[in-house]
Short mmCIF file of C-alpha atoms and ligand atoms in Angstrom, two decimals:
data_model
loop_
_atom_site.label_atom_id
_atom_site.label_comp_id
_atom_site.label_asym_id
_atom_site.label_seq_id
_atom_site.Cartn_x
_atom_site.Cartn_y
_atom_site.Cartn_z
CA UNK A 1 -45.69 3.39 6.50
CA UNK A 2 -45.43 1.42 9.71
CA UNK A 3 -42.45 -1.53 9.98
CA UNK A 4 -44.51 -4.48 11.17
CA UNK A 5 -43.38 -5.71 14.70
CA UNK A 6 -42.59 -9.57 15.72
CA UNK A 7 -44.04 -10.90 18.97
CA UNK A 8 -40.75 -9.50 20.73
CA UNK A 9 -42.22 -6.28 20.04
CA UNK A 10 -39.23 -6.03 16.96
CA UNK A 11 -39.30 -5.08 13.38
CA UNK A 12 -39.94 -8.49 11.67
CA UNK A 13 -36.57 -7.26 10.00
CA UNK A 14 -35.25 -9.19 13.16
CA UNK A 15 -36.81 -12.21 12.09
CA UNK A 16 -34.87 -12.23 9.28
CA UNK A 17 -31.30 -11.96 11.06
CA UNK A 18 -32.43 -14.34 14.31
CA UNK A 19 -32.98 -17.07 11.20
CA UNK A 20 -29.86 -16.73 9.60
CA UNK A 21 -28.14 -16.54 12.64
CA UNK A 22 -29.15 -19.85 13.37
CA UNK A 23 -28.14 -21.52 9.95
CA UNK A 24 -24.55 -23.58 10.04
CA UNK A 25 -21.44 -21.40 10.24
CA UNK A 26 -20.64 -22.46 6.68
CA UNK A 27 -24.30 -22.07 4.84
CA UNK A 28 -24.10 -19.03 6.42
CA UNK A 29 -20.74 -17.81 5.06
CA UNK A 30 -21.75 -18.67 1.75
CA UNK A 31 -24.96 -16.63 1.60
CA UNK A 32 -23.57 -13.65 3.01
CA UNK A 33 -20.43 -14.06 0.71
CA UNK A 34 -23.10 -13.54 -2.27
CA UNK A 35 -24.29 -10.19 -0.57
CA UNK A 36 -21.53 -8.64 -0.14
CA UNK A 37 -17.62 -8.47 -2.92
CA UNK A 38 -13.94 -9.19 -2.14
CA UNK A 39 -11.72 -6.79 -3.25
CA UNK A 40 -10.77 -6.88 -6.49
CA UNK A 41 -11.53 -10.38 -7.23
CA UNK A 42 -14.79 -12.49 -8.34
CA UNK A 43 -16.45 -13.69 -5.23
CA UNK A 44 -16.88 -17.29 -6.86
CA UNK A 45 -13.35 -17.53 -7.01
CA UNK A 46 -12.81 -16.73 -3.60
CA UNK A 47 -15.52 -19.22 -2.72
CA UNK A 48 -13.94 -21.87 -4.22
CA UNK A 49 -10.79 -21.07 -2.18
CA UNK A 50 -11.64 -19.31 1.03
CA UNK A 51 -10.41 -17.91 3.52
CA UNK A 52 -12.64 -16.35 6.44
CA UNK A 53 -10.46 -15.52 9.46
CA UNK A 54 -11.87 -14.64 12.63
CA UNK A 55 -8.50 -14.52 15.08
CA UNK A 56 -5.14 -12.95 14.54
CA UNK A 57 -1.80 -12.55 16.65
CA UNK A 58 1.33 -11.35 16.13
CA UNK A 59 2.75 -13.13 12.53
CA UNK A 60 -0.17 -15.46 12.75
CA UNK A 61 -3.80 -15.63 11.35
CA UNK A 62 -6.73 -18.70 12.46
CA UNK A 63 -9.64 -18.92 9.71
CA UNK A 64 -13.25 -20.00 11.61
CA UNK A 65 -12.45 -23.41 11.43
CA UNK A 66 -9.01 -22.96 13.84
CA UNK A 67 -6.46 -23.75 11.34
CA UNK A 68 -3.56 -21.44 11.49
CA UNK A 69 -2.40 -19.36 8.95
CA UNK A 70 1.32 -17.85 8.42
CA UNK A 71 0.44 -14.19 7.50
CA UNK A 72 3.19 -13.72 5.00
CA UNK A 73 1.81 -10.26 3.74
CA UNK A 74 1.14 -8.16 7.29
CA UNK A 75 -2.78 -7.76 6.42
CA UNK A 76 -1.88 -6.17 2.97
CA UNK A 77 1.66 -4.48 4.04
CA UNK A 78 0.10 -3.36 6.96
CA UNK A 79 0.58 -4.82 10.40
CA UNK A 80 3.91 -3.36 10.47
CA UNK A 81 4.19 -4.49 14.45
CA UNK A 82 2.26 -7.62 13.85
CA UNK A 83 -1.23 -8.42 14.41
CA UNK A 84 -2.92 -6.92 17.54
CA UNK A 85 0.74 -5.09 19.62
CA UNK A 86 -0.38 -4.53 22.92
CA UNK A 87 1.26 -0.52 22.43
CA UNK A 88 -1.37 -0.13 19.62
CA UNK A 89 -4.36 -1.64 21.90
CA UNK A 90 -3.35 0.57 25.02
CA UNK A 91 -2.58 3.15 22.78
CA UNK A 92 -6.53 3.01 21.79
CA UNK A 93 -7.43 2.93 24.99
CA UNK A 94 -5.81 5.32 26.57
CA UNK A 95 -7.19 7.73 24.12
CA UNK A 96 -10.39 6.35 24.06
CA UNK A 97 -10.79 7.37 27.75
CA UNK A 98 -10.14 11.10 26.58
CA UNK A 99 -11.63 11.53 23.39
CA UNK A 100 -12.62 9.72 21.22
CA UNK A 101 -13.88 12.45 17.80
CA UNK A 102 -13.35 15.58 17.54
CA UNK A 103 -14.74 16.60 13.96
CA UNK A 104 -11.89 18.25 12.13
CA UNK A 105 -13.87 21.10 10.59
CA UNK A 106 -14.81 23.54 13.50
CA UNK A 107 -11.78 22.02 15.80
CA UNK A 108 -8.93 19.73 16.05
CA UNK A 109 -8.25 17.86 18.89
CA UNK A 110 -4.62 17.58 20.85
CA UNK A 111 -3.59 14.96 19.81
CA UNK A 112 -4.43 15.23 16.14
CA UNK A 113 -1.23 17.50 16.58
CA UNK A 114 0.42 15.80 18.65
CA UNK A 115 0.77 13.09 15.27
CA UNK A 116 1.47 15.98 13.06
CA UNK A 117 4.31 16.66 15.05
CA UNK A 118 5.90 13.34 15.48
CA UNK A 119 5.23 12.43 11.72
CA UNK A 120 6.96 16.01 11.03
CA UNK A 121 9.96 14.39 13.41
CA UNK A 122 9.97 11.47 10.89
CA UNK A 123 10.02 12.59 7.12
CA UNK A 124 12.96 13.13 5.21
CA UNK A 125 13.86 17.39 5.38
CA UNK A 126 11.29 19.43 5.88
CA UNK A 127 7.96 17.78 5.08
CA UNK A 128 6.48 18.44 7.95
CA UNK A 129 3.13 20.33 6.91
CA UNK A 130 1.27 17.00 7.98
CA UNK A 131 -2.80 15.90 7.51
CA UNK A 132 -4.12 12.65 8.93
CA UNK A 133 -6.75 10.67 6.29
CA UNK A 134 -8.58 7.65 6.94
CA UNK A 135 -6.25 5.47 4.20
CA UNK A 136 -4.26 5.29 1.22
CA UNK A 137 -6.59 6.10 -1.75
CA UNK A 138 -7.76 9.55 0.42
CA UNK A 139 -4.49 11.07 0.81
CA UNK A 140 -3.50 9.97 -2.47
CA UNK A 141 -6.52 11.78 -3.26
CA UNK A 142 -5.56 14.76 -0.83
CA UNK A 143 -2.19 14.78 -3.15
CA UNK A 144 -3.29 15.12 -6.15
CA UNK A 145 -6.08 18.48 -5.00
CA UNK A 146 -3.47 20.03 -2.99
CA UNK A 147 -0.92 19.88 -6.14
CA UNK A 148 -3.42 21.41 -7.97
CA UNK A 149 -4.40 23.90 -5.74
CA UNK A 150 -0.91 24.52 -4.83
CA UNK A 151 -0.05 25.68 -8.01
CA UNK A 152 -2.97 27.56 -8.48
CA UNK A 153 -1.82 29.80 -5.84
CA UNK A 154 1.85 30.09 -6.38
CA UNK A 155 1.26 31.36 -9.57
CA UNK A 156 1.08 28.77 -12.43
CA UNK A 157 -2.58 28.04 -12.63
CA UNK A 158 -2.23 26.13 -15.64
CA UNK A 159 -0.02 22.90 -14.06
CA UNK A 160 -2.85 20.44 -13.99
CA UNK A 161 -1.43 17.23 -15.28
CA UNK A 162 0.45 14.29 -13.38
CA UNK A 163 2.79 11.48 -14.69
CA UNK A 164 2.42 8.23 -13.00
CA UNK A 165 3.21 4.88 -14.41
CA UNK A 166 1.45 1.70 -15.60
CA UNK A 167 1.46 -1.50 -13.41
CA UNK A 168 0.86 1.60 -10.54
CA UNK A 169 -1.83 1.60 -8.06
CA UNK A 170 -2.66 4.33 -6.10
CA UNK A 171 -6.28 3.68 -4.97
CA UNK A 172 -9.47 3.02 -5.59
CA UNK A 173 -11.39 6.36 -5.82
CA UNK A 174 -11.60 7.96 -9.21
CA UNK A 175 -8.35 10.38 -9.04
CA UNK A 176 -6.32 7.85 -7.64
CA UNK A 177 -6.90 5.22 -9.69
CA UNK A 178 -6.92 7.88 -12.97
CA UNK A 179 -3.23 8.00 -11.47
CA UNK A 180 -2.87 4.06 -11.33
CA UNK A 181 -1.65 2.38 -14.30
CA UNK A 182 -3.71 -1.13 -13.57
CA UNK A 183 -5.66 -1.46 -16.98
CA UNK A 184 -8.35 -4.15 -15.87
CA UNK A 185 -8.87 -2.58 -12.80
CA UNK A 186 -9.78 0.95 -14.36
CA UNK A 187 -11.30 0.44 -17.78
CA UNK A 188 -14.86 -0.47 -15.91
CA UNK A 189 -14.75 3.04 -15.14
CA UNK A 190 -13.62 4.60 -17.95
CA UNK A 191 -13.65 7.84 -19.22
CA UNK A 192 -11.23 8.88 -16.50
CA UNK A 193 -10.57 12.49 -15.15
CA UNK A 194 -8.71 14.20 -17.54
CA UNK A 195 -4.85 15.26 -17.06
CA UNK A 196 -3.30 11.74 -16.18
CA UNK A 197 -0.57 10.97 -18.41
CA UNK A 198 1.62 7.78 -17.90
CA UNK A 199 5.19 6.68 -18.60
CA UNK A 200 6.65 2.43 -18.23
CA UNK A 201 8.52 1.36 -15.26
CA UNK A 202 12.05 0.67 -15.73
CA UNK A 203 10.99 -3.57 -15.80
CA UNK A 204 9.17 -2.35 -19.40
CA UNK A 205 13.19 -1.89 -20.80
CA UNK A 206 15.07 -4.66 -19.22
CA UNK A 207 14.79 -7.10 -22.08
CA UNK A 208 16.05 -3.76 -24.27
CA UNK A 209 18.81 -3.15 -22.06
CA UNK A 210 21.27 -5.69 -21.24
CA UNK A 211 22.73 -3.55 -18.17
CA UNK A 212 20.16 -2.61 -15.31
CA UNK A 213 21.41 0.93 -14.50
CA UNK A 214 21.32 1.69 -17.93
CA UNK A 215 17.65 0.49 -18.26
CA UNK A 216 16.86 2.83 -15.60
CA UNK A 217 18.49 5.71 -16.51
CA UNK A 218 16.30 5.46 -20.19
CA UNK A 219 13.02 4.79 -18.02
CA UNK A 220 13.49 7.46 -15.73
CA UNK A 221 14.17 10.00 -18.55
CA UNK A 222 10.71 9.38 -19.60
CA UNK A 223 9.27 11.60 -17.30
CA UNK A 224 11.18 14.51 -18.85
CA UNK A 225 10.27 13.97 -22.39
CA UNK A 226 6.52 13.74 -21.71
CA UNK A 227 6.62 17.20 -19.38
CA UNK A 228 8.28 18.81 -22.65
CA UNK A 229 6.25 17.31 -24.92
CA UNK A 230 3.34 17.80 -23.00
CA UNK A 231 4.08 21.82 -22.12
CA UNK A 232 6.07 21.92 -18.46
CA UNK A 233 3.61 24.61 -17.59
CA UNK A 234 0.58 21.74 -17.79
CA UNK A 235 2.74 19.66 -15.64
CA UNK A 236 1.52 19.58 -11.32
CA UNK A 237 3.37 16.39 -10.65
CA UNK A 238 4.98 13.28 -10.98
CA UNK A 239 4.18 10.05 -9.20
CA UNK A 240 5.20 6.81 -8.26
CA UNK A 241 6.14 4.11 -5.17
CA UNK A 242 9.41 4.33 -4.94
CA UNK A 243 9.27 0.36 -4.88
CA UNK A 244 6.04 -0.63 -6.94
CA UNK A 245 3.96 -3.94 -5.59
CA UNK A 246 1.30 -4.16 -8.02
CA UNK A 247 4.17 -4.06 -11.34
CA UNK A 248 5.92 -6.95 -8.93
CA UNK A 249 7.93 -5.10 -6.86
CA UNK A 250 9.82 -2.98 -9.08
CA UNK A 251 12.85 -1.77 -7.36
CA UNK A 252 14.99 0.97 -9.48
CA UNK A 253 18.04 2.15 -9.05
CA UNK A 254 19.18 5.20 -6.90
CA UNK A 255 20.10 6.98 -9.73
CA UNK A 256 16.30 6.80 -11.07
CA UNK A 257 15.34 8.76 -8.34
CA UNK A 258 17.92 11.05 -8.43
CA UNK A 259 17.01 11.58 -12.48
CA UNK A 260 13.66 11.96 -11.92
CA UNK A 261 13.68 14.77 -8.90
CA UNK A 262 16.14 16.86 -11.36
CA UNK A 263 13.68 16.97 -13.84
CA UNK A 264 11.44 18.04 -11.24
CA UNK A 265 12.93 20.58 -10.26
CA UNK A 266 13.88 22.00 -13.90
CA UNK A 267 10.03 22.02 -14.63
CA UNK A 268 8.62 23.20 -11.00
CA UNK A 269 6.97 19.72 -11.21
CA UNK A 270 5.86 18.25 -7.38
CA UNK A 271 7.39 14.79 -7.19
CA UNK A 272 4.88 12.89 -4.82
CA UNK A 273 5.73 9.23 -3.92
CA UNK A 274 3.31 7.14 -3.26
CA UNK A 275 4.84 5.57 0.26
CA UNK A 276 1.73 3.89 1.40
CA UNK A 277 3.49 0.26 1.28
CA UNK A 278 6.74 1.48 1.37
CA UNK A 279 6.79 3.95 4.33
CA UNK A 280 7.28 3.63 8.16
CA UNK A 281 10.25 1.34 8.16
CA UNK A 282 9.15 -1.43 5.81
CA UNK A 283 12.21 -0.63 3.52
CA UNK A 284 14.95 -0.82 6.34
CA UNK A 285 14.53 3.25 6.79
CA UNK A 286 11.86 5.32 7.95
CA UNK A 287 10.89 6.22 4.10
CA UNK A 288 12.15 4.71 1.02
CA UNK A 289 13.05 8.59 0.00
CA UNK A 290 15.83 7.33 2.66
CA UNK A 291 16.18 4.47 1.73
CA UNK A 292 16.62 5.46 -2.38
CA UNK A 293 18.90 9.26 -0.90
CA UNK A 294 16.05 11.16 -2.65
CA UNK A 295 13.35 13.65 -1.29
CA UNK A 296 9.87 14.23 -2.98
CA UNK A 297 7.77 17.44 -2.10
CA UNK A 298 4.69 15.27 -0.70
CA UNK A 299 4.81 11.53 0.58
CA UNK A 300 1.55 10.15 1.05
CA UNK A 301 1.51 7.11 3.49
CA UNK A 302 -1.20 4.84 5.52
CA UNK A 303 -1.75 0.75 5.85
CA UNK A 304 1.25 0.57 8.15
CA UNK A 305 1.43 3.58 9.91
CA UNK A 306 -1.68 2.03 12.19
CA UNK A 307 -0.39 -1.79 11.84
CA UNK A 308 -3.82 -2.55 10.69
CA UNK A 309 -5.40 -1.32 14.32
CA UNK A 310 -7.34 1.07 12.47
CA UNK A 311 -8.25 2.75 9.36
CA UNK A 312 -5.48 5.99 9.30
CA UNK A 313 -3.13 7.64 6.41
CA UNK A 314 -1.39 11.05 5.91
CA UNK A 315 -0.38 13.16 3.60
CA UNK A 316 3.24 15.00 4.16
CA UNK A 317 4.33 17.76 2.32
CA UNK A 318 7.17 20.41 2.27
CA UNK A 319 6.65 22.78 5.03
CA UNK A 320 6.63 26.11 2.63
CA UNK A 321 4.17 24.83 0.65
CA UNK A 322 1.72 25.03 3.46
CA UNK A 323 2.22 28.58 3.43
CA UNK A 324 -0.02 28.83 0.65
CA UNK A 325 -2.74 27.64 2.91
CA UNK A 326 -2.43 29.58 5.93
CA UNK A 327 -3.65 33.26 5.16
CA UNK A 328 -7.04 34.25 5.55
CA UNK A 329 -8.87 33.17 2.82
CA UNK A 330 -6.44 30.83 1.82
CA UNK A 331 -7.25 27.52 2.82
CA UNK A 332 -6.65 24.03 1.32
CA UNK A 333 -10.20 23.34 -0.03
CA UNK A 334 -10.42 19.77 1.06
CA UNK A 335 -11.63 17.70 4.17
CA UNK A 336 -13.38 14.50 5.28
CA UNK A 337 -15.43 13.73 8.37
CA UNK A 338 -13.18 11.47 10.13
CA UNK A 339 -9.99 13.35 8.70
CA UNK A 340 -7.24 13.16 12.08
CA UNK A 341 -9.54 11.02 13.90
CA UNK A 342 -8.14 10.81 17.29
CA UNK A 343 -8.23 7.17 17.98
CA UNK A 344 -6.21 6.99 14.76
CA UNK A 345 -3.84 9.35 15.42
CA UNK A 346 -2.89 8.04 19.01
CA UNK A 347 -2.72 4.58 17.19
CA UNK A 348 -0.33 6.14 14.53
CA UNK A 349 1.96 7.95 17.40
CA UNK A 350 2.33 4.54 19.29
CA UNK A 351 3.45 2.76 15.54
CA UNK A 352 5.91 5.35 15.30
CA UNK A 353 7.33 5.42 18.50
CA UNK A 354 7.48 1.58 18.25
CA UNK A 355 9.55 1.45 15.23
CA UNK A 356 11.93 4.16 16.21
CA UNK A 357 12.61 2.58 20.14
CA UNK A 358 12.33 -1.63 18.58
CA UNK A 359 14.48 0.00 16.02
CA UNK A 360 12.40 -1.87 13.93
CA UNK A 361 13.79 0.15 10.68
CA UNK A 362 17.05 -1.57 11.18
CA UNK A 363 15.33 -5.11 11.74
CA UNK A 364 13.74 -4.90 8.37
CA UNK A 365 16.90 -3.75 6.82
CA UNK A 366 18.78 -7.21 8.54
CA UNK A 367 16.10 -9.35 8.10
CA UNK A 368 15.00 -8.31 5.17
CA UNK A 369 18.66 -9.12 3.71
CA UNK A 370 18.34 -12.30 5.45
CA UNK A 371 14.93 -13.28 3.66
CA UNK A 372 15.90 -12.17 0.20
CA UNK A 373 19.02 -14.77 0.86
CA UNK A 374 16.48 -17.53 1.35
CA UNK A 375 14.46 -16.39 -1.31
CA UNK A 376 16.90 -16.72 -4.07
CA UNK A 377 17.54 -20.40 -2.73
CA UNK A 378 14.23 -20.72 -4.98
CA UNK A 379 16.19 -20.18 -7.99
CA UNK A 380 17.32 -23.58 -7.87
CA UNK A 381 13.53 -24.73 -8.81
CA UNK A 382 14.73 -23.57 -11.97
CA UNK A 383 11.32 -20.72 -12.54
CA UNK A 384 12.10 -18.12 -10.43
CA UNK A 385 13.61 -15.00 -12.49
CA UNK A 386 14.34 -12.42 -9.91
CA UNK A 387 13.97 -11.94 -6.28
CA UNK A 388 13.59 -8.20 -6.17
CA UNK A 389 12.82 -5.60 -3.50
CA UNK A 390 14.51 -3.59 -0.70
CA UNK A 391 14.40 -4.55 3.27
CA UNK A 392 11.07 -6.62 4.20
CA UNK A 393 9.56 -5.60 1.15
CA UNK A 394 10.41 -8.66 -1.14
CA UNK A 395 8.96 -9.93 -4.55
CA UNK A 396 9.69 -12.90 -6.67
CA UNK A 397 9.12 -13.07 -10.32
CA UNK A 398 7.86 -16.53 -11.59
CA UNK A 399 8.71 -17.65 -15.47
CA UNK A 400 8.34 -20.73 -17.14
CA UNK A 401 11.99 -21.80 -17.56
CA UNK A 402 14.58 -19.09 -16.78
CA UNK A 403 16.51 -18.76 -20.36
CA UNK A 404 12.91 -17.85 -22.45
CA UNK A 405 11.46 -16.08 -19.10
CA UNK A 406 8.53 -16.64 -20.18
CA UNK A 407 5.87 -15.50 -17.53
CA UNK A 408 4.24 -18.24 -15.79
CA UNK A 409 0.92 -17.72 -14.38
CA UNK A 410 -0.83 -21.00 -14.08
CA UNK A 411 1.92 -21.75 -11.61
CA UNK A 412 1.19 -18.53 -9.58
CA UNK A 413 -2.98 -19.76 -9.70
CA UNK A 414 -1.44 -23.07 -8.40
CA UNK A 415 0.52 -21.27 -5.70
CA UNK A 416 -2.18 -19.57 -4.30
CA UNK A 417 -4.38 -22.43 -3.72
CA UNK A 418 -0.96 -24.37 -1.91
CA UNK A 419 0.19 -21.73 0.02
CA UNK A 420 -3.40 -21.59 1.91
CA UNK A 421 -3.82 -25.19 2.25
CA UNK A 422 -0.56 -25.12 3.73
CA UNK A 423 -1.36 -22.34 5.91
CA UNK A 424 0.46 -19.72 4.50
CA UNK A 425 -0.92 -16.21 3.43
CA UNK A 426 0.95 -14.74 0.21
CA UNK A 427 0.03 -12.41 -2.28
CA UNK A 428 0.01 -13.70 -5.52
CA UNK A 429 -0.61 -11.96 -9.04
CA UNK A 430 0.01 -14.27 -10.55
CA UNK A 431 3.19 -14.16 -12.34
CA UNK A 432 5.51 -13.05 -9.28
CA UNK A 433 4.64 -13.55 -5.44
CA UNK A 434 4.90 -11.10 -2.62
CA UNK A 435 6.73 -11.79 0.75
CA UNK A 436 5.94 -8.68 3.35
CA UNK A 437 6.09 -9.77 6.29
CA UNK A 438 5.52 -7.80 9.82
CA UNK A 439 8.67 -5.83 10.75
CA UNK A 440 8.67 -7.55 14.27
CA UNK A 441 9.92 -11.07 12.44
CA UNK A 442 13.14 -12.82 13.63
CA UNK A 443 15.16 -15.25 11.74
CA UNK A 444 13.61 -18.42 13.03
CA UNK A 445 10.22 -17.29 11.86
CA UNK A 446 11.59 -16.37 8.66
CA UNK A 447 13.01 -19.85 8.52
CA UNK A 448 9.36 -21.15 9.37
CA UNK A 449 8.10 -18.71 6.19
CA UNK A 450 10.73 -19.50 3.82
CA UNK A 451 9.96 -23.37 4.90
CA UNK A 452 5.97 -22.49 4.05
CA UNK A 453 7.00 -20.70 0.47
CA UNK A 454 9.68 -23.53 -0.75
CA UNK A 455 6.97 -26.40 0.01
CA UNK A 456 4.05 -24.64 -1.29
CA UNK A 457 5.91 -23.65 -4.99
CA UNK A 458 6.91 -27.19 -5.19
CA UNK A 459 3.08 -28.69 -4.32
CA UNK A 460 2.16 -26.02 -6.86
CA UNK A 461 4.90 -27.43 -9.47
CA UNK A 462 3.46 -30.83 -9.12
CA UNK A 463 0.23 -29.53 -9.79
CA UNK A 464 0.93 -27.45 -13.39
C1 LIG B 501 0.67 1.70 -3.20
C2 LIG B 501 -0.75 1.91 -2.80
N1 LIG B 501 -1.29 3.13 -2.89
C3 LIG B 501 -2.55 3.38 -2.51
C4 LIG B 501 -3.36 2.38 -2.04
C5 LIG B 501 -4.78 2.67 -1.62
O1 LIG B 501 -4.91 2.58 -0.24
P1 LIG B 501 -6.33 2.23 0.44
O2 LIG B 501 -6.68 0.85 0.02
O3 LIG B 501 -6.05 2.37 1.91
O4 LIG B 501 -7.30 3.24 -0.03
C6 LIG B 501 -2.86 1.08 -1.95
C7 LIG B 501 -3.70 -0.03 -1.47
O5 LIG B 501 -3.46 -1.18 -1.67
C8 LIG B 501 -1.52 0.84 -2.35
O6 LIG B 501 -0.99 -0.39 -2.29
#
C-alpha cells in the first residue's frame, strides 16, 4: 500500500507532527506524557507533579519553564562529575572524530581496550577480565550467564542458583529483576526464572537485635544456611550492593562482608556485588569492595561510570575466570549490538581518569562525612530515625515519632511534592529519602542542599 503524500510532497504522517508541534508547550507535554510511561511510577501521578527538564549544568537542573532545580540525586546516582563536564564532552568528541561503532562481534575497536585496561587498573585485585554493556540491568544480566556458564565449564554444572536479597534491585530485565527483591515491582511479571532464592538485609533484624554488629553478623549468616539447605553444589552465586538504595540505603558492617565472602569461598559460590550505584568513587573509594576491605569475584557497575553522558556499564570479573573463555571453542555465549560502544568507552576512560586526578574518591569520602553531619541536624525535627550510608551515598529514614519508629510515608509523599516546588531534586520512597549528590560538590553547595532538604521536610511537616 502507498503512504499518502501532503502537498510538501510528505507522508501525511507529517501532518500529524507539524500540528502538534504547533500546540502550547504545556498541551503538548500532556498529550505526549499519555503516549509514552515514567519509570516505575503511574504517569497521572507524575502529571500531577511534574517535572520536564530541558537544561542541566554541573549540580543544577532548569525544567521548560526556567526554574532551577538543585539535582540532589546526580541523574539517578549518575552524574558522578556533574551534569555535562567538559572532559566527558571532549572526550565524545574526540572519539567521535575517529570512530564512532565498531560492532563488537566480528571486531573490537582500540579503544574498547583501551577501557578494559584502565577499568582493569581500577578494581580491587585482580578483576581485570573487563566487558563494556550499555547499563546496569545488562551486565547484571551478563553476571548472572557468565556465573552460570562459568561453572558449567570448571566443572560443577549443576551450580545454577543465586542468593540475593529483598528490598534489592538489580534491573529491569527478567534475570535481573528475578535477582531483585522489590515485590511490587516484580509480581506483574511473575512466574520468574527459576533458581533465585532470597535472604533479608541486616535492617530486617535490627528491632531483634539490640546491638548492630550483632544484627549483622545473624543476617549475613543467612546466606550460608540457605546454600546448605539448598545443596552448595546448586549454588552459582551470591548477590548484593554492598550499600543497598532501594531497602533505604542499607549500610552493613565490615564484618558482613567479610562473613559472607567466607562462606563463599567454603561453597565455591561467586560473590557478585552489584556496584552500579556504589562504584567509581561514590563511596569515598574507587569500589565499595574498598571501601567495606572485601573482594567479590565479579563487580558489575554503570550509571556513574559515564556521569550520565551516555548509556555505558561493565561487568568485571577475576582475571582466571576468563580463562574459561579463551580457548577455541570456548567462548562466553553472550553479546549485544552496542556492547563496548566506543563513544561510551572513551566517555568511561575520561570519568575515570577524572576521579583518580580531581581525586574525587577522597572528596566524596570528606564531603560525604561533612553532609551526613548536616543530615543528622534533622534529627532534631524529631522523625528522622537514621541517617545511614557511606561517603556521598547518604539515606535518611523517616518515622512517625522516633521512640515507636513507626514508618512514616505520608510525610515522604509530602516531601516529594516540597522538595520540587522548592527546587530541589530528591529521591523519595517514601519512608526514607536519598541524598547522592555529584562527587564534584564543595561544602558551600552542600550548605545550599542541606538548606533545600531542612526547609522542604518542614513545608512537608506542615502539610501531614
Ligand atoms: C543497584 C542497581 N542495579 C541495577 C540497576 C539497573 O540499571 P539500569 O537501569 O541501567 O538498567 C539499577 C538502576 O537503578 C540499580 O540501582
Amino acid at each position: 500500500m502507498r503512504v499518502p503524500i501532503n502537498e510538501l510532497g510528505l507522508s501525511i504522517f507529517y501532518n500529524r507532527y507539524l500540528n502538534e508541534a504547533s500546540m502550547n508547550i504545556s498541551d503538548r507535554h500532556s498529550k505526549l506524557l499519555k503516549r509514552t510511561f515514567l519509570d516505575y511510577q503511574s504517569t497521572a501521578e507524575f502529571m500531577s507533579n511534574p517535572l520536564i527538564v530541558s537544561r542541566a549544568e554541573g549540580l543544577y537542573y532548569w525544567d521548560v519553564d526556567g526554574k532551577r532545580y538543585f539535582d540532589g540525586i546526580s541523574g539517578i546516582y549518575s552524574t558522578l562529575l556533574g551534569h555535562r563536564h567538559p572532559r566527558v564532552e571532549e572526550a565524545m568528541r574526540a572519539q567521535w572524530d575517529k570512530l564512532a561503532f565498531a560492532p563488537p562481534m566480528h571486531g573490537t575497536s582500540d579503544v574498547t581496550l583501551d577501557f578494559v585496561e584502565k577499568l582493569g587498573c581500577v578494581t580491587p585485585d585482580n578483576l581485570n577480565y573487563v566487558k563494556a554493556f550499555s547499563g546496569g540491568s545488562e551486565s547484571m544480566e551478563a553476571a548472572l550467564k557468565f556465573s552460570r556458564q562459568y561453572h558449567k565449564q570448571s566443572g560443577h554444572p549443576g551450580k545454577y542458583k543465586f542468593i540475593s536479597r529483598y528490598s534489592s534491585y538489580h534491573g529491569g530485565t527478567m534475570g535481573a529483576m528475578a535477582a531483585s527483591g522489590t515485590g511490587a515491582r516484580k509480581t506483574p511479571f511473575e512466574p520468574e526464572p527459576a533458581g533465585f532464592l532470597k535472604v533479608f538485609p541486616p535492617t530486617h533484624y535490627r528491632d531483634t537485635f539490640s546491638d548492630w554488629d550483632e544484627c549483622n553478623r545473624f543476617a549475613a549468616r543467612q546466606f550460608e544456611e540457605v546454600m546448605i539447605h539448598e545443596d552448595p553444589e546448586t549454588i552459582a552465586g551470591v548477590i548484593f550492593e554492598p550499600i543497598t538504595n532501594t531497602g533505604g540505603v542499607i549500610t552493613p558492617t565490615e564484618e558482613y562482608f567479610q562473613i559472607v565472602r567466607e562462606a563463599c569461598d567454603r561453597h565455591n559460590v561467586l560473590l557478585i556485588y552489584d556496584e552500579i550505584i556504589t562504584g567509581f568513587g561514590r563511596t569515598g573509594s574507587m569500589f565499595a569492595a574498598h571501601t567495606f576491605g572485601v573482594t567479590p569475584d565479579i563487580i558489575c557497575g554503570s550509571k556513574g561510570l559515564s556521569s550520565g553522558a551516555i548509556p555505558l556499564g561493565a561487568l568485571m570479573a577475576r582475571e582466571e575466570m576468563g580463562e574459561y573463555f579463551y580457548e577455541e571453542g570456548t567462548n562466553f555465549s553472550h553479546g549485544h549490538t552496542y556492547a563496548g560502544h566506543p563513544l561510551a568507552c572513551a566517555v568511561g576512560i575520561a570519568v575515570v581518569d577524572e576521579i583518580l586526578e580531581s581525586g574525587l574518591d577522597r572528596n566524596a569520602r570528606e564531603m560525604g562525612a561533612y553532609l551526613a553531619s548536616r543530615l543528622e541536624g534533622l534529627k532534631s525535627l524529631g522523625v528522622v530515625r537514621e541517617v545511614r550510608g557511606r561517603g556521598l551515598l547518604r539515606g535518611v529514614e523517616l518515622v512517625k515519632d522516633t521512640t515507636g519508629n513507626e514508618p512514616f510515608p505520608e510525610l515522604g509523599r509530602a516531601l516529594k511534592r516540597t522538595a520540587l516546588e522548592n527546587g530541589l531534586v530528591l529521591r523519595v520512597d517514601p519512608s526514607w529519602f536519598a541524598v547522592v549528590p555529584a562527587l564534584i560538590i564543595q561544602k558551600d553547595e552542600i550548605d545550599e542542599l542541606y538548606g533545600l532538604i531542612e526547609k522542604s521536610l518542614k513545608d512537608a511537616l506542615d502539610r501531614v
